[in-house]
CSV table of C-alpha atoms and ligand atoms in Angstrom, one decimal:
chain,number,residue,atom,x,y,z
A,857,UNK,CA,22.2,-1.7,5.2
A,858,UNK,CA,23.3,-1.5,1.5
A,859,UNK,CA,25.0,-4.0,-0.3
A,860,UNK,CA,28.6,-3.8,-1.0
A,861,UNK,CA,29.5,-3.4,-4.4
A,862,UNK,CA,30.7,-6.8,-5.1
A,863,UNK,CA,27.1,-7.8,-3.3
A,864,UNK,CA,25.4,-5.7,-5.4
A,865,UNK,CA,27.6,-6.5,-9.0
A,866,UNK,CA,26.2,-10.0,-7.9
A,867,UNK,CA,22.5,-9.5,-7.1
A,868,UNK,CA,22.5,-7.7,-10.2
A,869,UNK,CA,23.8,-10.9,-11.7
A,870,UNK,CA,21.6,-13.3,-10.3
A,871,UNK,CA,18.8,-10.6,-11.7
A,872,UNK,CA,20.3,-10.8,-15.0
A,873,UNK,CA,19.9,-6.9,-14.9
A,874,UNK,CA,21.8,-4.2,-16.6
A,875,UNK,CA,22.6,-1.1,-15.3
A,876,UNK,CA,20.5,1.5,-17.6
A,877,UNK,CA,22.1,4.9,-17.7
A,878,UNK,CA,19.3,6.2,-19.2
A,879,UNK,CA,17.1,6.0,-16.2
A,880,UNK,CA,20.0,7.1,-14.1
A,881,UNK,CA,20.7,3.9,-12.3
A,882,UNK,CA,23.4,4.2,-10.2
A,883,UNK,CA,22.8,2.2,-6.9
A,884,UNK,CA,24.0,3.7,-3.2
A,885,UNK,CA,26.0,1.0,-1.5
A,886,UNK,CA,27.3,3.3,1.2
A,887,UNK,CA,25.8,2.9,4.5
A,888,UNK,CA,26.2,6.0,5.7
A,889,UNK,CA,24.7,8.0,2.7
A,890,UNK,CA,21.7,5.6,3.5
A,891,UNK,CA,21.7,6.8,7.3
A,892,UNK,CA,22.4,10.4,6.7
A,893,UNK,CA,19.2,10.4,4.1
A,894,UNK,CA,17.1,9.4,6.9
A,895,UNK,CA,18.4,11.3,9.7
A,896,UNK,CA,18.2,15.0,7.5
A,897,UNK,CA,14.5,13.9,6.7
A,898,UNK,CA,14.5,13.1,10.7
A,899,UNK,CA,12.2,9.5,9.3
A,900,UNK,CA,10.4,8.1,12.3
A,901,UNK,CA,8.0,5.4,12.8
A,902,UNK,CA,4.6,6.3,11.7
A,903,UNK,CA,6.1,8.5,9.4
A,904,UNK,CA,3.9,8.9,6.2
A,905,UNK,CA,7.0,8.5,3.2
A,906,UNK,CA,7.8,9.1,-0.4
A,907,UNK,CA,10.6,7.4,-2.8
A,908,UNK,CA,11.1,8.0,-6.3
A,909,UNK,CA,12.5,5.2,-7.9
A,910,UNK,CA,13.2,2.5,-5.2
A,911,UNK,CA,15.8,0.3,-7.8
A,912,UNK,CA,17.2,-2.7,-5.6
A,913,UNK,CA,15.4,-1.2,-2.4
A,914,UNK,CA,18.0,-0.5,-0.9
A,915,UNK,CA,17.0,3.1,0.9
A,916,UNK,CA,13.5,1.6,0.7
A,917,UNK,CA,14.1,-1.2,3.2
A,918,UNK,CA,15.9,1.5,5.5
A,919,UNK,CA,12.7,3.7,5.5
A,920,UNK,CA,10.8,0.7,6.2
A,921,UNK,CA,12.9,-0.6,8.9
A,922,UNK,CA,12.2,3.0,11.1
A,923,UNK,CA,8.1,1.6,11.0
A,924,UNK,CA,7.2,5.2,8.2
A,925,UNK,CA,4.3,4.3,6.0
A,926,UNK,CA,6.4,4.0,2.7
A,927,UNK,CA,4.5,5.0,-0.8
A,928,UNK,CA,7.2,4.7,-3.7
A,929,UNK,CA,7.5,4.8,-7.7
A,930,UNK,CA,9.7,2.8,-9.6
A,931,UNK,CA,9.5,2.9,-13.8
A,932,UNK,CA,11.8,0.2,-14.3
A,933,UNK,CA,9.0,-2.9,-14.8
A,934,UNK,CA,12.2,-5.8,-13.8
A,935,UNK,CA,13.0,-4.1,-10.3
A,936,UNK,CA,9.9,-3.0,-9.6
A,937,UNK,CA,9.1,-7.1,-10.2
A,938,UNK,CA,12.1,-7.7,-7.9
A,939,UNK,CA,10.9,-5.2,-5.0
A,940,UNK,CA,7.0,-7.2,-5.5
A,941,UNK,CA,8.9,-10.7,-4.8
A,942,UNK,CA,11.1,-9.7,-2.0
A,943,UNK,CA,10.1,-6.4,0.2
A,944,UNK,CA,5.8,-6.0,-0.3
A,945,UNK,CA,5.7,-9.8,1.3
A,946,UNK,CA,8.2,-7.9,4.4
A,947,UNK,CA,6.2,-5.0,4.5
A,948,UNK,CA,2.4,-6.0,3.5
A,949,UNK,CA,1.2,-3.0,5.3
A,950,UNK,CA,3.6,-0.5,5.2
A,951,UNK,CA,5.1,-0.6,2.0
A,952,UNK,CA,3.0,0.3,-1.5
A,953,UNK,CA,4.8,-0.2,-4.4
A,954,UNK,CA,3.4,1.7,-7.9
A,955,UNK,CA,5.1,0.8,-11.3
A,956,UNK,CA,5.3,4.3,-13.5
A,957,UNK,CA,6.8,7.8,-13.8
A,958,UNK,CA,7.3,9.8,-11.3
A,959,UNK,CA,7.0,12.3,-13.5
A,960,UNK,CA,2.8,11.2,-14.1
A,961,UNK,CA,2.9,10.1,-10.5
A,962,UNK,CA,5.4,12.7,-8.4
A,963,UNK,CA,4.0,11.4,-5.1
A,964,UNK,CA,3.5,7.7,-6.1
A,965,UNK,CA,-0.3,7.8,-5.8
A,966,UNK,CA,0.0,8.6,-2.2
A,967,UNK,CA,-3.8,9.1,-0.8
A,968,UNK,CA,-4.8,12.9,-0.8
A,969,UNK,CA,-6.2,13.0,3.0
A,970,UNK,CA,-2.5,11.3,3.8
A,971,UNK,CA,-0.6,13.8,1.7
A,972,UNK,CA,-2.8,16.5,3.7
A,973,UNK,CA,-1.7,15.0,7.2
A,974,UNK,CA,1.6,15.5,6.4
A,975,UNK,CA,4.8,13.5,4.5
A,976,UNK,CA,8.4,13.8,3.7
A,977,UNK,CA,10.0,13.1,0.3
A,978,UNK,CA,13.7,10.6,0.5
A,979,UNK,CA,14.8,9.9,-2.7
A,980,UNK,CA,17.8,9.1,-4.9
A,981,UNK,CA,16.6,10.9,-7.7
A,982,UNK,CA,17.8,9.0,-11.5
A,983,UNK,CA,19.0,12.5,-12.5
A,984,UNK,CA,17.8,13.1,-15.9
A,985,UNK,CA,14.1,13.7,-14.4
A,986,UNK,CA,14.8,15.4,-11.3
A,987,UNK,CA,13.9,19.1,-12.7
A,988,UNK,CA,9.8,17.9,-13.9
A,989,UNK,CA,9.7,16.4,-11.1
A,990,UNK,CA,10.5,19.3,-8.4
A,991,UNK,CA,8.3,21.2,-10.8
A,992,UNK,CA,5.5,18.8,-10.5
A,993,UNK,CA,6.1,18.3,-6.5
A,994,UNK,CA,6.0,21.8,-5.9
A,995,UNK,CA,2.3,22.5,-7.4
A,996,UNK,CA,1.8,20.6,-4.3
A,997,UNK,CA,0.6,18.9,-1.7
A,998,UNK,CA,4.0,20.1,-0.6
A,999,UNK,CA,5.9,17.5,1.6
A,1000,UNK,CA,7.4,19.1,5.3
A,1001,UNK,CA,10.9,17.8,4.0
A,1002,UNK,CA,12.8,16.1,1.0
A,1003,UNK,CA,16.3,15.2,1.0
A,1004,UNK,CA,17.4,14.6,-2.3
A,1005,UNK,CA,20.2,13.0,-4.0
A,1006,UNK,CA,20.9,14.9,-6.6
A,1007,UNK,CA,23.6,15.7,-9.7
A,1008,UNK,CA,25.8,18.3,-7.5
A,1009,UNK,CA,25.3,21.1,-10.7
A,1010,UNK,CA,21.7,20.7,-10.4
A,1011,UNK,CA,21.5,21.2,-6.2
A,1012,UNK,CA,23.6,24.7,-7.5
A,1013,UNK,CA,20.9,25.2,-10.0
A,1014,UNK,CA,18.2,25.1,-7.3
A,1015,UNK,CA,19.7,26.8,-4.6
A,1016,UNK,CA,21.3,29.4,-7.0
A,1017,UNK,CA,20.8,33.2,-5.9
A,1018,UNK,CA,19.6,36.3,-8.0
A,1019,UNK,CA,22.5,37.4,-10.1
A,1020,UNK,CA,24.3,34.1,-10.9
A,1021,UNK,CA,24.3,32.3,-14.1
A,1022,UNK,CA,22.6,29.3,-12.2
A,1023,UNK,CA,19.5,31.1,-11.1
A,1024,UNK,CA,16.5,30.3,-12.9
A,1025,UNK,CA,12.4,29.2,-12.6
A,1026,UNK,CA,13.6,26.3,-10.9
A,1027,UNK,CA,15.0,28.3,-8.6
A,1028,UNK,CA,12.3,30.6,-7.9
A,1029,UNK,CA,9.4,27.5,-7.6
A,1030,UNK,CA,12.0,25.7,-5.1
A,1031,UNK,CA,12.9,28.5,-2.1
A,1032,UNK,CA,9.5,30.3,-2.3
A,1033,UNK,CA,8.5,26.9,-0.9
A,1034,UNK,CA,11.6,25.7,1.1
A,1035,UNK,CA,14.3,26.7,3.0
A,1036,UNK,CA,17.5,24.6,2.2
A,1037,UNK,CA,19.2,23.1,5.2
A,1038,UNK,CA,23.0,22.0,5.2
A,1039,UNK,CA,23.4,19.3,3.2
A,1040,UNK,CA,26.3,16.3,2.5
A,1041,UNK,CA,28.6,15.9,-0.7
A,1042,UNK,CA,28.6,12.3,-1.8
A,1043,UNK,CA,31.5,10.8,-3.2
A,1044,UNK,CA,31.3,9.1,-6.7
A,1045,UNK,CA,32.3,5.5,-5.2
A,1046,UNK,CA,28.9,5.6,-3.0
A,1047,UNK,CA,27.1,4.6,-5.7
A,1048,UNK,CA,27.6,1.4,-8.2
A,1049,UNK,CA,28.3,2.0,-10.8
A,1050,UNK,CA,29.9,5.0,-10.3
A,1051,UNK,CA,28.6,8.1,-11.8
A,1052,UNK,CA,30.7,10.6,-14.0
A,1053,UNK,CA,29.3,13.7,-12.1
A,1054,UNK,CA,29.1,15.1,-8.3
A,1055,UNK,CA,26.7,14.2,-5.9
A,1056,UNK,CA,24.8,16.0,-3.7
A,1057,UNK,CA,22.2,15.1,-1.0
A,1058,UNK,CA,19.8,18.5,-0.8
A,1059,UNK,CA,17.7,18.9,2.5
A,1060,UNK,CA,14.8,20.8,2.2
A,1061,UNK,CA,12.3,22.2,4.7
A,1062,UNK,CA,9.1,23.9,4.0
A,1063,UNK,CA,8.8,27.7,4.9
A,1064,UNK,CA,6.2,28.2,7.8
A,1065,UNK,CA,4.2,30.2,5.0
A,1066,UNK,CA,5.5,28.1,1.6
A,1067,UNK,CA,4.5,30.1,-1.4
A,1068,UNK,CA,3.0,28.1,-4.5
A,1069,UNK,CA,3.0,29.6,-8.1
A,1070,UNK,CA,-0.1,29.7,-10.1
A,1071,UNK,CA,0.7,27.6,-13.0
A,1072,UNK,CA,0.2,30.4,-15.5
A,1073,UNK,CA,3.1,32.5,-13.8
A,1074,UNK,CA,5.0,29.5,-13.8
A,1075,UNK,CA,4.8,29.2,-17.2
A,1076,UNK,CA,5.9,33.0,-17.9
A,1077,UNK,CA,8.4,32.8,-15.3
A,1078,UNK,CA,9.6,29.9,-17.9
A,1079,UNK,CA,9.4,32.3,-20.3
A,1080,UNK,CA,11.2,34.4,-19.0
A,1081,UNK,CA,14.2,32.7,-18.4
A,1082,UNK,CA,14.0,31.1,-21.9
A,1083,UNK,CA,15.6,34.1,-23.2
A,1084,UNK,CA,17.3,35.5,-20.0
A,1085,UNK,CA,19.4,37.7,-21.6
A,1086,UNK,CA,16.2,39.9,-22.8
A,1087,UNK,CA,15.1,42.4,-20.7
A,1088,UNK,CA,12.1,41.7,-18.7
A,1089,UNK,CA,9.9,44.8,-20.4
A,1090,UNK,CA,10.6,43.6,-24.3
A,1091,UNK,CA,9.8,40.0,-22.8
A,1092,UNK,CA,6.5,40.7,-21.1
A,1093,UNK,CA,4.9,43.2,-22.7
A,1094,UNK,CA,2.9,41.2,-25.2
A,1095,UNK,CA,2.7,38.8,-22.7
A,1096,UNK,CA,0.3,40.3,-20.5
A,1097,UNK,CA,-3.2,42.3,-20.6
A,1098,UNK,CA,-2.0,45.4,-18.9
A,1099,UNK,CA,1.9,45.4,-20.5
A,1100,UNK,CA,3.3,44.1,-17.5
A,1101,UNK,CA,1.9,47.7,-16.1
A,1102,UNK,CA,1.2,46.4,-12.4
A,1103,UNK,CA,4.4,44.1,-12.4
A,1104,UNK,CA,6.5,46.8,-13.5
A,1105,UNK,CA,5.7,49.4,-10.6
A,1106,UNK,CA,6.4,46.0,-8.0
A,1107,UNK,CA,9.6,46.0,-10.0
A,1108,UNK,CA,10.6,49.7,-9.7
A,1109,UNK,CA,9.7,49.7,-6.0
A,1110,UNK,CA,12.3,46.9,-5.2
A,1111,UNK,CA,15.2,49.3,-6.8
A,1112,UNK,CA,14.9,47.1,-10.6
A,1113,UNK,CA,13.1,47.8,-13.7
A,1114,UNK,CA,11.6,47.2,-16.7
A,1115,UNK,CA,15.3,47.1,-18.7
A,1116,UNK,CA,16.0,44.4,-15.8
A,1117,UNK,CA,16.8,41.4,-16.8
A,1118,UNK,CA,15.3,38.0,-15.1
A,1119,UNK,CA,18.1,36.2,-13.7
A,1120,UNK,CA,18.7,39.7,-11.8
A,1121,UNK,CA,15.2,39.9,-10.1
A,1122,UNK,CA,14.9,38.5,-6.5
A,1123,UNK,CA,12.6,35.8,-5.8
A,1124,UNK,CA,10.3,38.1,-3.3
A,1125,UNK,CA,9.4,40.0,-6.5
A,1126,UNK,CA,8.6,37.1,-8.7
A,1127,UNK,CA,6.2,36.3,-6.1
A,1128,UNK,CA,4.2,39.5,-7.5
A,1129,UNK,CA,4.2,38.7,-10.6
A,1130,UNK,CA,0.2,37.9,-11.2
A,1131,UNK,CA,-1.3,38.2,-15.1
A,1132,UNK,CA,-4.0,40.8,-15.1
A,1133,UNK,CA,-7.7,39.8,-16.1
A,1134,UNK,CA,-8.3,41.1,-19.7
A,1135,UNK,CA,-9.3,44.6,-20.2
B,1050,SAM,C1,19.7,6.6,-8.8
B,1050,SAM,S1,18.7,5.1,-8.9
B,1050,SAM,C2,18.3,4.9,-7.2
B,1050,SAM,C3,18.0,3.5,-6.9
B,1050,SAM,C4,17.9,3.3,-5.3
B,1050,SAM,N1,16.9,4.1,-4.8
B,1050,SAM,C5,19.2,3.4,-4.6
B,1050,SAM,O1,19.3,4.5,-3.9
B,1050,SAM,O2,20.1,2.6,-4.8
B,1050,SAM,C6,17.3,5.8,-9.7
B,1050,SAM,C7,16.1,4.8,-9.7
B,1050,SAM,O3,15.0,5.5,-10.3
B,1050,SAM,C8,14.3,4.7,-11.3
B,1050,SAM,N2,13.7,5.6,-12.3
B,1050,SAM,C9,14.3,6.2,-13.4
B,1050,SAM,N3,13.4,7.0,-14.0
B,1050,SAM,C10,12.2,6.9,-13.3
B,1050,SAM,C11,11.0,7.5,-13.5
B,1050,SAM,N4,10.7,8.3,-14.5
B,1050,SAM,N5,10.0,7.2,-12.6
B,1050,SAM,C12,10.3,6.3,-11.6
B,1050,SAM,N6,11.4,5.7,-11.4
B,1050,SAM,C13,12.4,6.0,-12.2
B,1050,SAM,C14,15.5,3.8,-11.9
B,1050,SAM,O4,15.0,2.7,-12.5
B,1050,SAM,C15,16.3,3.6,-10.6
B,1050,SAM,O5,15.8,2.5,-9.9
């Protein structure tokens, strides 16, 4: 279970840690956030696990306690000392604990023939990196679920549909890969200290058939959103071998067109897109 916030106001005490708002730490100390994270990612024992940023451990020793192989990341070099002295020596052969960016490390160096058997992603994501690092997850290996805590604006972001301000690559990457299950609002006072924006816990499950961009169409894709008020013709015509030729006729089939612009297009036909070998 989490630590209350008086608990936790006094670990961090007897740490003689700060709070650093710059790598979003905001600690849960709501028991049931903690619970409801596990039970969306349906954690079991023998489960193969991923946590971004661990912090005081606090969903960490929950994942643990189910018996799941845990594999986590933390870039903060004092708590990731703290979780070294007090959960590895709990969890010797469960638990393996890398300091460094998720960002460099999305899946916290998690073995590549374990990643291919299969793992989920529960994390409490320190907000300011959680766009790289959907973007890096979802290059793959792709992980059967992750249930995310996330600023509530961004979960819009990513879930956002064709047409809305919202939608954007992110977008795109994220549901040709996953479908998003129901998820949970989390109240600011769940976390200490509080934060000064909405929380939301995003469950995601991967399609039977998960579609993964190249990473050159996910760079024009980028691109393309950079300047989403352009139409998509004037944007990809230098862009691409053939003038967008192929994409184009894709485009016109699905009732848009070259004056289109990108935030309109759905994400079935960005799945088209492909860049042309030179002539
Ligand atoms: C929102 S806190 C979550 C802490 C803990 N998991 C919890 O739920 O109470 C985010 C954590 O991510 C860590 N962090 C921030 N940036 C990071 C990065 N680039 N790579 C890995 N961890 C990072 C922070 O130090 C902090 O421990």
């Amino acid at each position: 279970m989490p630590l209350s916030p008086s608990a936790t106001r006094d670990l961090l005490d007897q740490l003689g840690h700060f709070p650093k708002r710059a790598l979003g730490q905001n600690f849960l100390v709501d028991g049931n956030i903690v619970l409801k994270s596990l039970e969306l990612a349906g954690v079991r024992a023998g489960d193969t696990v991923v946590e971004v940023g661990p912090g005081l451990g606090t969903l960490t020793t929950a994942i643990l306690e189910t018996g799941a192989d845990l594999w986590a990341v933390e870039f903060d070099r004092h708590l990731h000392a703290h979780l070294e002295a007090t959960l590895l020596p709990r969890f010797p052969n469960t638990f393996h604990l890398l300091e460094g960016d998720a960002v460099d490390q999305p899946l916290a160096a998690l073995p590549a023939d374990k990643a291919a058997a299969g793992f989920k992603v529960v994390a409490n994501l320190p907000y300011a990196i959680s766009t790289p690092w959907m973007d890096a997850v979802f290059s793959g290996p792709l992980p059967t679920n992750l249930v995310l805590m996330l600023q509530q604006e961004a979960a819009q972001r990513y879930a956002a549909k064709p047409g809305s301000k919202q939608f954007g690559a992110i977008s795109i990457f994220l549901q040709s890969a996953y479908d998003i299950a129901p998820g949970h609002k989390v109240a600011a006072a769940c976390f200490h200290p509080r934060p000064d924006v909405e929380s939301y816990l995003l469950n995601l499950v991967r399609k039977p058939a998960p579609f993964v961009f190249d990473p050159e169409v996910k760079l024009l894709i980028r691109s393309c959103f950079q300047q989403r008020r352009k139409q998509l013709g004037a944007l990809l015509r230098d862009k691409l071998p053939d003038g967008g030729a192929a994409w184009f006729v894709e485009l016109t089939a699905a009732g848009y067109s070259p004056q289109s612009r990108a935030e309109d297009v759905p994400v079935a036909v960005w799945q088209k897109l492909q860049i042309p070998p030179a002539a």
